[in-house]
Amino acid sequence: MSKRKIALNEYSQEHLLYLESIKRKKLLISILRYALFIIFIALWEVLARFNIIDPFIFSSPSRVIQTTINLYNGGELFMHIGVTLAETVLGFLLGTLAGTSIAIILWWSETIQRVLDPYLVVLNALPKIALGPIIIVWIGAGMNSIIVMALLISLIVTIMTVLSGFMEENAQKQMLMKTLGASKWQIFSLVVLPASVPTIVSALKISVGMSWVGVIVGEYLVSKAGLGYLIVYGGQVFKLDLVMTSIAIISVLAALMYFGVSWLEKALINWRSHSKG
Amino acid sequence: MHPLVEVKNVGLVYHEPHAETQALKNLNMTVNEGEFVAIIGPSGCGKTSLLSLLSGFIKPSEGEVLIRGKSIDETDASKSQIGYMLQHDHLLDWRTIEGNVLLGLQVKHMLTPETHEYALELLNRYGLYEFRNHYPRQLSGGMRQKAALIRTLAFSPCLLLLDEPFSSLDYLTRLKLGDEVYKIIKSEGKTAILVTHDIAEAISMANRIYVFTQRPASVRSEYNIELNKDNGALATRNLPGFKEYFDTLWKELDHEQTKNRAE
């Protein structure tokens, strides 16, 4: 049952040493993490300053910062970030919503699931980027095409991950629900869905990354604004500072979104254990 | 007055793409109100199939299963009066013990302040009240299984089906919990059917034992266990006469098990 609570001063000397060693290891790892980042940035700056690498091709941290400031002063920075972010978030949300809904339908009807199975396998193997030109022709050159791109890239993976989560929610617990006389809907809402929360969240983590791929590729193909547009434009006019800056901004944004999902994960799991359904 | 459960000439066939299995054949048995009946038989003989029939999720291929004189599929209400306890507790780990115990009531749309109160009272009576806000992972195997029993009792079933409910526990817990579950079932005045392959467990808990044949299963023999069980299931194991029953049943089962091999 509940472990006996022991005040710190009751621990043996050996146990205190053990705790101390854990703490030290943790500290060491954090220090090394930051050090790696700082060394990388510093090395990049120094090598560029002393022309060991060509700053025109490789850019440098100070040039990236300068470019960011210039973009900000020109009033473009938040416009580009806003466009890309809106596309990614919309693509991600729509992909997750559609993917989860389709997974629910497939869980519900074994017949539909078996009919669609080969199509899912082929669509999963197909590089969705190949559909880019078709999407642009059908939907038109603009933001909508890019959002659809992001949606498509994350859709199939979401369906497959979420469905496998639903399916593994084991036969035994469903048997229990049947012994209680539960309807299919009750089995789904009381057991399968709450039990699949961790799988759904891991699907979200995958599709955040996928949506970024979809959006950036979409912006490569067709766009007049956004970070992907800046990268393509920067590459064409040989302004590598602009390319590097955009990549740096994307890294920060992608990381933030990932942390957002992680936060959501904690919140959902908390919610799951505090709701009585 | 009808007996609580009547199984009349029941046959059951399972269909699979490459096989047709006769699980039960000409099965007849009766369980009266307030009885504790155990079913033992060779493994895979179809004991669990019988419980599935009794709880109404499968229908017999032949014959009929009656609860208080009514066919099971006749009344949906009879379904809700049957409590099924499985081998594992299957408590939902994101619900507290209280939440888990209320699951059956919730599924059956029977959750009212009164039934909620009753569930809490059961938790209190059987020593789980102080753990009502704990999660299943914080409880030992025996306590979890007890919570599963209370989940079943909470909706006041007239018949309890116990499908090897102790087999996933270690031996000591198994003995203790068997004793406790026996006392709970008796003090709640419930009728119970226990499926087990543990002869001693069957003798210690049941007042009547059916021995099943190999598949297709039917009743090979029936024994009344005339031991004084007032001191619980565990104490029964020390009574004179326990060993005789054990030996008789052991031989019965052994014959049944080796019968097919000899053929």
Coordinates of C-alpha atoms in Angstrom, one line a residue:
Chain A
M1 CA 0.0 0.0 0.0
S2 CA 1.1 3.5 0.6
K3 CA 4.8 3.7 1.5
R4 CA 5.7 4.8 4.9
K5 CA 6.7 8.4 4.8
I6 CA 10.1 8.9 6.2
A7 CA 11.6 12.2 7.1
L8 CA 14.8 13.1 5.4
N9 CA 16.9 12.8 8.5
E10 CA 15.8 9.2 9.1
Y11 CA 17.4 8.0 5.9
S12 CA 20.6 6.0 6.2
Q13 CA 23.9 7.7 5.3
E14 CA 24.1 5.3 2.3
H15 CA 20.7 6.4 1.0
L16 CA 21.6 10.0 1.3
L17 CA 24.7 9.4 -0.8
Y18 CA 22.6 7.6 -3.3
L19 CA 20.2 10.6 -3.5
E20 CA 23.2 12.9 -3.8
S21 CA 24.6 10.9 -6.8
I22 CA 21.3 11.1 -8.6
K23 CA 21.1 14.8 -8.2
R24 CA 24.6 15.3 -9.4
K25 CA 24.0 13.2 -12.5
K26 CA 20.9 15.3 -13.3
L27 CA 22.9 18.5 -12.9
L28 CA 25.7 17.2 -15.1
I29 CA 23.3 16.3 -17.9
S30 CA 21.7 19.8 -17.9
I31 CA 25.0 21.5 -17.9
L32 CA 26.2 19.4 -20.9
R33 CA 23.0 20.1 -22.8
Y34 CA 23.4 23.9 -22.5
A35 CA 27.2 23.6 -23.1
L36 CA 26.6 21.8 -26.3
F37 CA 24.3 24.5 -27.6
I38 CA 26.6 27.3 -26.5
I39 CA 29.7 25.7 -28.0
F40 CA 27.9 25.1 -31.3
I41 CA 26.8 28.7 -31.6
A42 CA 30.2 30.1 -30.5
L43 CA 32.1 27.9 -32.8
W44 CA 29.9 28.9 -35.7
E45 CA 30.4 32.6 -34.9
V46 CA 34.1 32.3 -34.5
L47 CA 34.7 30.3 -37.6
A48 CA 32.6 32.8 -39.6
R49 CA 34.4 35.8 -38.1
F50 CA 37.8 34.5 -39.0
N51 CA 36.7 33.5 -42.4
I52 CA 37.5 29.8 -41.9
I53 CA 34.0 29.2 -43.2
D54 CA 32.6 31.6 -45.8
P55 CA 30.0 33.7 -43.9
F56 CA 28.3 34.5 -47.2
I57 CA 27.4 30.8 -47.6
F58 CA 27.3 29.6 -44.0
S59 CA 26.0 32.8 -42.4
S60 CA 26.7 33.2 -38.7
P61 CA 24.7 33.7 -35.5
S62 CA 25.3 37.5 -35.4
R63 CA 24.1 37.7 -39.1
V64 CA 21.0 35.7 -38.2
I65 CA 20.2 38.1 -35.4
Q66 CA 20.8 41.1 -37.6
T67 CA 18.6 39.6 -40.3
T68 CA 15.8 39.0 -37.7
I69 CA 16.1 42.6 -36.6
N70 CA 15.9 43.8 -40.1
L71 CA 12.9 41.7 -40.8
Y72 CA 11.3 43.1 -37.7
N73 CA 12.1 46.7 -38.6
G74 CA 10.7 46.1 -42.0
G75 CA 7.5 44.9 -40.4
E76 CA 7.7 41.6 -42.2
L77 CA 8.8 39.3 -39.4
F78 CA 5.5 38.7 -37.7
M79 CA 3.6 38.6 -40.9
H80 CA 5.7 35.6 -42.2
I81 CA 5.6 33.9 -38.8
G82 CA 1.9 34.5 -38.6
V83 CA 1.2 33.0 -42.0
T84 CA 3.2 29.9 -41.5
L85 CA 2.0 29.4 -37.9
A86 CA -1.7 29.7 -39.0
E87 CA -1.2 27.2 -41.8
T88 CA 0.5 24.7 -39.5
V89 CA -1.9 25.0 -36.7
L90 CA -4.9 24.7 -39.0
G91 CA -3.4 21.8 -40.9
F92 CA -2.5 20.1 -37.7
L93 CA -5.9 20.5 -36.0
L94 CA -7.8 19.5 -39.1
G95 CA -5.6 16.5 -39.7
T96 CA -6.0 15.4 -36.1
L97 CA -9.7 15.9 -36.1
A98 CA -10.3 14.2 -39.4
G99 CA -7.8 11.4 -38.6
T100 CA -9.3 10.6 -35.2
S101 CA -12.9 10.8 -36.6
I102 CA -12.0 8.4 -39.4
A103 CA -10.2 6.1 -36.9
I104 CA -13.4 6.0 -34.8
I105 CA -15.5 5.0 -37.8
L106 CA -13.0 2.3 -38.7
W107 CA -13.0 1.0 -35.1
W108 CA -16.8 1.0 -35.2
S109 CA -17.3 -1.0 -38.3
E110 CA -15.0 -4.0 -38.9
T111 CA -16.3 -4.2 -42.5
I112 CA -15.3 -0.7 -43.4
Q113 CA -12.0 -1.2 -41.8
R114 CA -11.3 -4.3 -43.8
V115 CA -12.5 -2.7 -47.0
L116 CA -10.3 0.3 -46.6
D117 CA -7.2 -1.4 -45.2
P118 CA -5.3 -1.8 -48.5
Y119 CA -6.1 1.8 -49.4
L120 CA -4.7 3.0 -46.2
V121 CA -1.5 0.9 -46.6
V122 CA -0.9 2.3 -50.1
L123 CA -1.8 5.9 -49.1
N124 CA 0.6 5.6 -46.2
A125 CA 3.4 4.5 -48.4
L126 CA 2.7 7.2 -51.0
P127 CA 4.8 10.3 -50.5
K128 CA 2.0 12.8 -50.1
I129 CA 4.3 15.6 -51.4
A130 CA 3.8 14.0 -54.9
L131 CA 0.3 15.2 -54.7
G132 CA 1.4 18.8 -54.3
P133 CA 0.9 20.0 -57.9
I134 CA -2.5 18.3 -58.2
I135 CA -3.6 20.0 -55.0
I136 CA -2.5 23.3 -56.2
V137 CA -4.3 22.9 -59.5
W138 CA -7.5 21.7 -57.8
I139 CA -7.6 24.1 -54.9
G140 CA -5.7 27.0 -56.3
A141 CA -2.4 28.7 -55.5
G142 CA -2.8 30.0 -52.0
M143 CA -3.1 29.3 -48.3
N144 CA -5.8 26.7 -48.7
S145 CA -3.5 24.4 -50.8
I146 CA -0.8 24.6 -48.1
I147 CA -3.3 23.8 -45.3
V148 CA -4.6 20.8 -47.3
M149 CA -1.0 19.7 -47.9
A150 CA -0.3 19.8 -44.1
L151 CA -3.5 18.0 -43.4
L152 CA -2.9 15.2 -45.9
I153 CA 0.6 14.5 -44.7
S154 CA -0.5 14.1 -41.1
L155 CA -3.9 12.4 -41.8
I156 CA -2.9 8.9 -42.7
V157 CA -0.4 8.6 -39.9
T158 CA -2.9 9.9 -37.4
I159 CA -5.6 7.4 -38.6
M160 CA -3.2 4.5 -38.4
T161 CA -1.7 5.4 -35.0
V162 CA -5.0 6.2 -33.3
L163 CA -6.7 3.1 -34.8
S164 CA -4.0 0.8 -33.6
G165 CA -4.4 2.4 -30.1
F166 CA -8.2 1.7 -30.3
M167 CA -7.7 -1.8 -31.4
E168 CA -5.1 -2.8 -28.8
E169 CA -7.5 -1.6 -26.1
N170 CA -7.8 -5.0 -25.1
A171 CA -10.5 -7.5 -25.8
Q172 CA -10.5 -8.4 -22.1
K173 CA -11.7 -5.0 -20.9
Q174 CA -14.3 -4.9 -23.6
M175 CA -15.4 -8.4 -22.3
L176 CA -15.8 -6.9 -18.9
M177 CA -18.0 -4.1 -20.3
K178 CA -20.1 -6.7 -22.1
T179 CA -20.6 -8.6 -18.9
L180 CA -22.0 -5.4 -17.5
G181 CA -24.3 -5.1 -20.5
A182 CA -22.7 -2.1 -22.1
S183 CA -23.6 -0.8 -25.5
K184 CA -21.0 -0.3 -28.2
W185 CA -21.1 3.4 -27.6
Q186 CA -20.5 2.9 -23.8
I187 CA -17.6 0.5 -24.5
F188 CA -16.1 3.2 -26.7
S189 CA -16.7 6.2 -24.5
L190 CA -16.0 4.6 -21.1
V191 CA -13.1 2.3 -22.0
V192 CA -11.6 2.5 -25.5
L193 CA -11.4 6.3 -25.8
P194 CA -10.0 7.1 -22.3
A195 CA -7.6 4.2 -22.5
S196 CA -6.3 5.5 -25.9
V197 CA -5.5 9.0 -24.6
P198 CA -1.7 8.3 -24.5
T199 CA -1.8 6.8 -28.0
I200 CA -3.7 9.8 -29.3
V201 CA -1.3 12.2 -27.8
S202 CA 1.7 10.4 -29.3
A203 CA -0.1 10.6 -32.6
L204 CA -0.4 14.4 -32.0
K205 CA 3.3 14.6 -31.4
I206 CA 4.0 12.9 -34.7
S207 CA 1.6 14.9 -36.6
V208 CA 2.9 18.3 -35.3
G209 CA 6.2 17.5 -37.1
M210 CA 4.3 16.2 -40.1
S211 CA 2.3 19.4 -40.4
W212 CA 5.4 21.4 -40.4
V213 CA 6.8 19.4 -43.3
G214 CA 3.5 19.8 -45.2
V215 CA 3.4 23.6 -44.7
I216 CA 7.0 24.2 -45.6
V217 CA 6.8 22.1 -48.7
G218 CA 3.5 23.7 -49.6
E219 CA 5.2 27.1 -49.2
Y220 CA 8.1 26.0 -51.4
L221 CA 5.6 25.1 -54.2
V222 CA 3.3 28.0 -53.9
S223 CA 3.3 31.1 -51.7
K224 CA 3.9 34.8 -51.4
A225 CA 4.5 34.8 -47.7
G226 CA 5.6 32.6 -44.8
L227 CA 8.9 31.1 -43.6
G228 CA 9.0 28.5 -46.3
Y229 CA 8.6 31.3 -48.8
L230 CA 11.5 33.1 -47.2
I231 CA 13.7 30.0 -47.5
V232 CA 13.0 29.5 -51.2
Y233 CA 13.3 33.2 -51.9
G234 CA 16.6 33.5 -49.9
G235 CA 18.0 30.5 -51.8
Q236 CA 17.1 31.9 -55.2
V237 CA 18.6 35.3 -54.5
F238 CA 21.5 33.7 -52.6
K239 CA 20.8 35.4 -49.3
L240 CA 21.8 32.5 -47.1
D241 CA 21.4 34.8 -44.0
L242 CA 17.7 34.8 -44.7
V243 CA 17.5 31.0 -45.2
M244 CA 19.3 30.4 -41.9
T245 CA 17.2 32.9 -40.1
S246 CA 14.0 31.3 -41.3
I247 CA 15.3 27.9 -40.3
A248 CA 16.2 29.2 -36.8
I249 CA 12.7 30.6 -36.4
I250 CA 11.1 27.4 -37.6
S251 CA 13.1 25.4 -35.1
V252 CA 12.0 27.6 -32.2
L253 CA 8.3 27.5 -33.3
A254 CA 8.3 23.7 -33.9
A255 CA 9.8 23.2 -30.4
L256 CA 7.2 25.5 -28.9
M257 CA 4.4 23.6 -30.5
Y258 CA 5.9 20.3 -29.4
F259 CA 6.1 21.6 -25.8
G260 CA 2.5 22.7 -26.2
V261 CA 1.4 19.2 -27.1
S262 CA 3.4 17.8 -24.2
W263 CA 1.6 20.2 -21.9
L264 CA -1.7 19.0 -23.4
E265 CA -0.6 15.4 -22.8
K266 CA -0.2 16.1 -19.1
A267 CA -3.5 18.0 -18.9
L268 CA -5.4 15.3 -20.7
I269 CA -4.0 12.5 -18.5
N270 CA -4.9 14.5 -15.5
W271 CA -8.4 15.1 -16.8
R272 CA -8.8 11.5 -17.5
S273 CA -8.1 10.4 -14.0
H274 CA -10.2 13.2 -12.4
S275 CA -13.3 12.8 -14.4
K276 CA -15.7 10.2 -13.3
G277 CA -17.1 10.1 -16.8
Chain B
M1 CA -41.7 -21.7 -7.6
H2 CA -39.1 -21.9 -10.2
P3 CA -35.5 -22.7 -9.4
L4 CA -33.2 -19.6 -10.0
V5 CA -31.4 -21.2 -12.9
E6 CA -32.4 -24.1 -15.1
V7 CA -30.3 -25.4 -17.9
K8 CA -32.3 -27.9 -20.1
N9 CA -30.7 -30.2 -22.7
V10 CA -28.4 -27.4 -23.7
G11 CA -26.1 -27.9 -26.7
L12 CA -23.6 -25.3 -28.0
V13 CA -21.7 -25.2 -31.2
Y14 CA -19.0 -22.7 -32.1
H15 CA -18.4 -21.9 -35.7
E16 CA -15.0 -20.9 -37.1
P17 CA -13.9 -20.8 -40.7
H18 CA -12.1 -24.1 -40.5
A19 CA -13.8 -25.8 -37.7
E20 CA -17.0 -26.5 -36.0
T21 CA -16.7 -27.2 -32.3
Q22 CA -19.3 -28.8 -30.1
A23 CA -18.6 -27.2 -26.8
L24 CA -21.7 -28.4 -24.8
K25 CA -24.0 -31.3 -25.4
N26 CA -27.1 -32.4 -23.5
L27 CA -26.2 -30.3 -20.5
N28 CA -28.7 -30.3 -17.7
M29 CA -28.4 -28.5 -14.4
T30 CA -30.4 -26.6 -11.8
V31 CA -29.3 -24.0 -9.3
N32 CA -31.7 -22.9 -6.5
E33 CA -31.9 -19.6 -4.8
G34 CA -29.2 -19.1 -2.2
E35 CA -27.0 -22.0 -3.4
F36 CA -23.3 -21.9 -4.0
V37 CA -22.6 -24.2 -6.9
A38 CA -19.2 -25.0 -8.2
I39 CA -18.3 -26.5 -11.6
I40 CA -15.1 -28.4 -12.2
G41 CA -14.0 -30.2 -15.3
P42 CA -11.0 -30.8 -17.5
S43 CA -9.5 -27.7 -18.9
G44 CA -11.0 -26.4 -22.1
C45 CA -14.2 -28.4 -21.5
G46 CA -16.5 -25.5 -22.0
K47 CA -17.1 -24.2 -18.5
T48 CA -16.7 -20.6 -19.5
S49 CA -19.1 -21.2 -22.4
L50 CA -21.7 -22.1 -19.9
L51 CA -21.2 -18.8 -18.0
S52 CA -21.5 -16.9 -21.3
L53 CA -24.8 -18.7 -21.9
L54 CA -26.0 -17.8 -18.5
S55 CA -25.1 -14.2 -18.8
G56 CA -26.9 -14.1 -22.2
F57 CA -24.2 -13.0 -24.6
I58 CA -24.4 -16.2 -26.5
K59 CA -27.4 -18.2 -27.3
P60 CA -27.6 -22.0 -27.0
S61 CA -27.7 -24.0 -30.3
E62 CA -30.1 -26.4 -28.7
G63 CA -32.1 -26.5 -25.5
E64 CA -32.9 -23.6 -23.2
V65 CA -31.5 -21.6 -20.3
L66 CA -34.0 -20.3 -17.9
I67 CA -33.6 -17.7 -15.1
R68 CA -36.6 -17.9 -12.7
G69 CA -38.5 -19.8 -15.4
K70 CA -37.9 -17.2 -18.1
S71 CA -35.7 -17.6 -21.1
I72 CA -32.7 -15.2 -20.9
D73 CA -33.4 -13.5 -24.2
E74 CA -37.0 -13.0 -23.3
T75 CA -36.3 -10.2 -20.8
D76 CA -33.5 -7.8 -21.1
A77 CA -34.0 -7.0 -17.4
S78 CA -32.8 -10.5 -16.4
K79 CA -29.5 -9.6 -18.0
S80 CA -29.0 -6.8 -15.6
Q81 CA -29.5 -9.2 -12.7
I82 CA -26.5 -11.3 -13.4
G83 CA -23.1 -10.3 -12.1
Y84 CA -20.1 -11.8 -13.9
M85 CA -16.7 -11.8 -12.2
L86 CA -13.8 -12.5 -14.5
Q87 CA -10.3 -14.0 -13.9
H88 CA -8.7 -10.6 -13.8
D89 CA -10.2 -7.6 -12.1
H90 CA -9.9 -5.3 -15.2
L91 CA -10.3 -2.2 -13.0
L92 CA -9.9 0.9 -15.2
D93 CA -6.6 2.4 -14.1
W94 CA -7.7 6.0 -14.8
R95 CA -10.7 5.7 -12.4
T96 CA -10.5 5.7 -8.7
I97 CA -11.7 2.6 -6.8
E98 CA -15.0 4.5 -6.2
G99 CA -15.3 5.3 -9.9
N100 CA -14.6 1.7 -10.8
V101 CA -17.1 0.3 -8.4
L102 CA -19.8 2.6 -9.9
L103 CA -19.0 1.5 -13.5
G104 CA -21.7 -1.2 -13.6
L105 CA -24.3 1.1 -12.2
Q106 CA -23.3 3.7 -14.7
V107 CA -23.4 1.4 -17.7
K108 CA -26.8 0.1 -16.7
H109 CA -28.1 3.7 -16.1
M110 CA -28.9 2.7 -12.5
L111 CA -26.7 5.3 -10.8
T112 CA -28.9 7.2 -8.3
P113 CA -28.0 8.8 -5.0
E114 CA -29.4 5.6 -3.3
T115 CA -27.4 3.1 -5.4
H116 CA -24.3 5.3 -5.0
E117 CA -24.8 5.3 -1.3
Y118 CA -25.2 1.5 -1.4
A119 CA -21.9 1.1 -3.3
L120 CA -20.1 3.2 -0.7
E121 CA -21.7 1.1 2.0
L122 CA -20.4 -2.1 0.4
L123 CA -16.9 -0.5 0.2
N124 CA -17.2 0.4 3.8
R125 CA -18.5 -3.0 4.9
Y126 CA -15.6 -4.9 3.2
G127 CA -12.8 -2.6 4.2
L128 CA -12.1 -0.7 1.0
Y129 CA -13.8 2.6 2.0
E130 CA -10.6 4.4 3.0
F131 CA -9.1 3.4 -0.4
R132 CA -12.1 4.8 -2.4
N133 CA -10.0 7.7 -3.8
H134 CA -7.0 5.5 -4.6
Y135 CA -6.2 4.3 -8.0
P136 CA -6.2 0.6 -8.8
R137 CA -2.4 0.5 -9.2
Q138 CA -2.0 1.5 -5.6
L139 CA -3.9 -1.6 -4.4
S140 CA -2.7 -5.2 -4.0
G141 CA -4.0 -7.9 -6.3
G142 CA -6.4 -9.3 -3.6
M143 CA -7.8 -5.9 -2.9
R144 CA -8.3 -5.2 -6.5
Q145 CA -10.2 -8.4 -7.0
K146 CA -12.3 -7.5 -4.0
A147 CA -13.1 -4.1 -5.6
A148 CA -14.1 -6.0 -8.7
L149 CA -16.5 -8.1 -6.6
I150 CA -18.0 -5.0 -5.1
R151 CA -18.4 -3.5 -8.6
T152 CA -20.4 -6.6 -9.4
L153 CA -22.4 -6.5 -6.2
A154 CA -23.2 -2.8 -6.5
F155 CA -26.0 -3.3 -9.0
S156 CA -27.6 -6.0 -6.7
P157 CA -27.5 -9.0 -9.1
C158 CA -29.6 -12.1 -8.2
L159 CA -26.9 -14.4 -9.5
L160 CA -23.1 -14.2 -9.4
L161 CA -21.0 -16.0 -12.0
L162 CA -17.4 -16.4 -10.9
D163 CA -15.1 -17.4 -13.7
E164 CA -11.9 -18.6 -11.9
P165 CA -11.8 -15.3 -10.1
F166 CA -8.7 -16.2 -8.0
S167 CA -6.5 -17.9 -10.5
S168 CA -4.4 -14.8 -11.2
L169 CA -3.5 -14.4 -7.6
D170 CA -0.6 -15.9 -5.6
Y171 CA -1.5 -18.9 -3.4
L172 CA -1.7 -17.2 0.0
T173 CA -3.9 -14.3 -1.4
R174 CA -5.9 -16.8 -3.2
L175 CA -6.8 -18.7 0.0
K176 CA -7.5 -15.5 2.0
L177 CA -9.6 -13.9 -0.7
G178 CA -11.5 -17.1 -1.4
D179 CA -12.5 -17.1 2.3
E180 CA -13.4 -13.5 2.2
V181 CA -15.4 -13.6 -1.0
Y182 CA -17.2 -16.6 0.4
K183 CA -18.2 -14.7 3.5
I184 CA -19.3 -11.7 1.4
I185 CA -21.4 -13.7 -0.9
K186 CA -23.0 -15.5 2.0
S187 CA -23.6 -12.4 4.1
E188 CA -25.2 -10.7 1.0
G189 CA -27.3 -13.8 0.6
K190 CA -26.3 -14.2 -3.1
T191 CA -26.6 -17.2 -5.3
A192 CA -23.3 -18.0 -7.0
I193 CA -21.9 -20.3 -9.6
L194 CA -18.1 -20.8 -9.4
V195 CA -16.1 -22.2 -12.3
T196 CA -12.7 -23.4 -11.2
H197 CA -10.2 -26.1 -11.9
D198 CA -9.1 -26.1 -8.2
I199 CA -10.8 -29.0 -6.5
A200 CA -10.1 -27.8 -3.0
E201 CA -11.4 -24.4 -3.8
A202 CA -14.6 -25.9 -5.1
I203 CA -15.1 -28.1 -2.0
S204 CA -14.3 -25.3 0.4
M205 CA -16.8 -22.8 -1.1
A206 CA -19.7 -24.8 -2.7
N207 CA -22.6 -26.7 -1.3
R208 CA -22.9 -28.6 -4.5
I209 CA -20.4 -29.5 -7.2
Y210 CA -21.0 -30.5 -10.8
V211 CA -18.2 -32.4 -12.5
F212 CA -18.1 -31.8 -16.3
T213 CA -17.0 -34.3 -18.9
Q214 CA -14.5 -33.6 -21.7
R215 CA -15.7 -31.6 -24.6
P216 CA -18.5 -31.7 -25.6
A217 CA -19.2 -31.0 -22.0
S218 CA -22.2 -32.4 -20.1
V219 CA -22.6 -33.2 -16.4
R220 CA -20.6 -36.3 -15.5
S221 CA -21.6 -36.3 -11.9
E222 CA -23.0 -34.2 -9.1
Y223 CA -22.0 -34.0 -5.4
N224 CA -23.6 -32.5 -2.4
I225 CA -20.9 -31.2 -0.1
E226 CA -22.2 -31.7 3.4
L227 CA -19.6 -29.8 5.4
N228 CA -20.4 -27.2 7.9
K229 CA -19.2 -23.9 6.3
D230 CA -20.3 -21.6 9.1
N231 CA -16.7 -20.7 9.8
G232 CA -15.9 -19.8 6.2
A233 CA -14.2 -21.4 3.3
L234 CA -10.7 -21.5 4.8
A235 CA -11.8 -23.4 7.9
T236 CA -13.7 -25.9 5.8
R237 CA -10.4 -27.2 4.5
N238 CA -9.6 -28.5 7.9
L239 CA -12.8 -30.3 8.5
P240 CA -12.9 -34.1 8.6
G241 CA -14.5 -35.3 5.4
F242 CA -12.8 -32.6 3.3
K243 CA -10.1 -35.1 2.2
E244 CA -12.6 -37.8 1.3
Y245 CA -14.4 -35.3 -1.0
F246 CA -11.1 -34.3 -2.4
D247 CA -10.1 -37.8 -3.2
T248 CA -13.4 -38.7 -4.8
L249 CA -13.5 -35.6 -7.0
W250 CA -9.8 -36.0 -7.9
K251 CA -10.5 -39.6 -9.1
E252 CA -13.6 -38.4 -11.1
L253 CA -11.6 -35.7 -12.8
D254 CA -8.6 -38.0 -13.4
H255 CA -10.8 -40.6 -15.1
E256 CA -12.3 -37.9 -17.2
Q257 CA -9.0 -36.5 -18.2
T258 CA -7.4 -39.9 -19.1
K259 CA -10.6 -41.3 -20.8
N260 CA -9.9 -39.6 -24.1
R261 CA -6.3 -40.3 -24.1
A262 CA -7.0 -44.0 -23.8
E263 CA -9.4 -44.0 -26.7

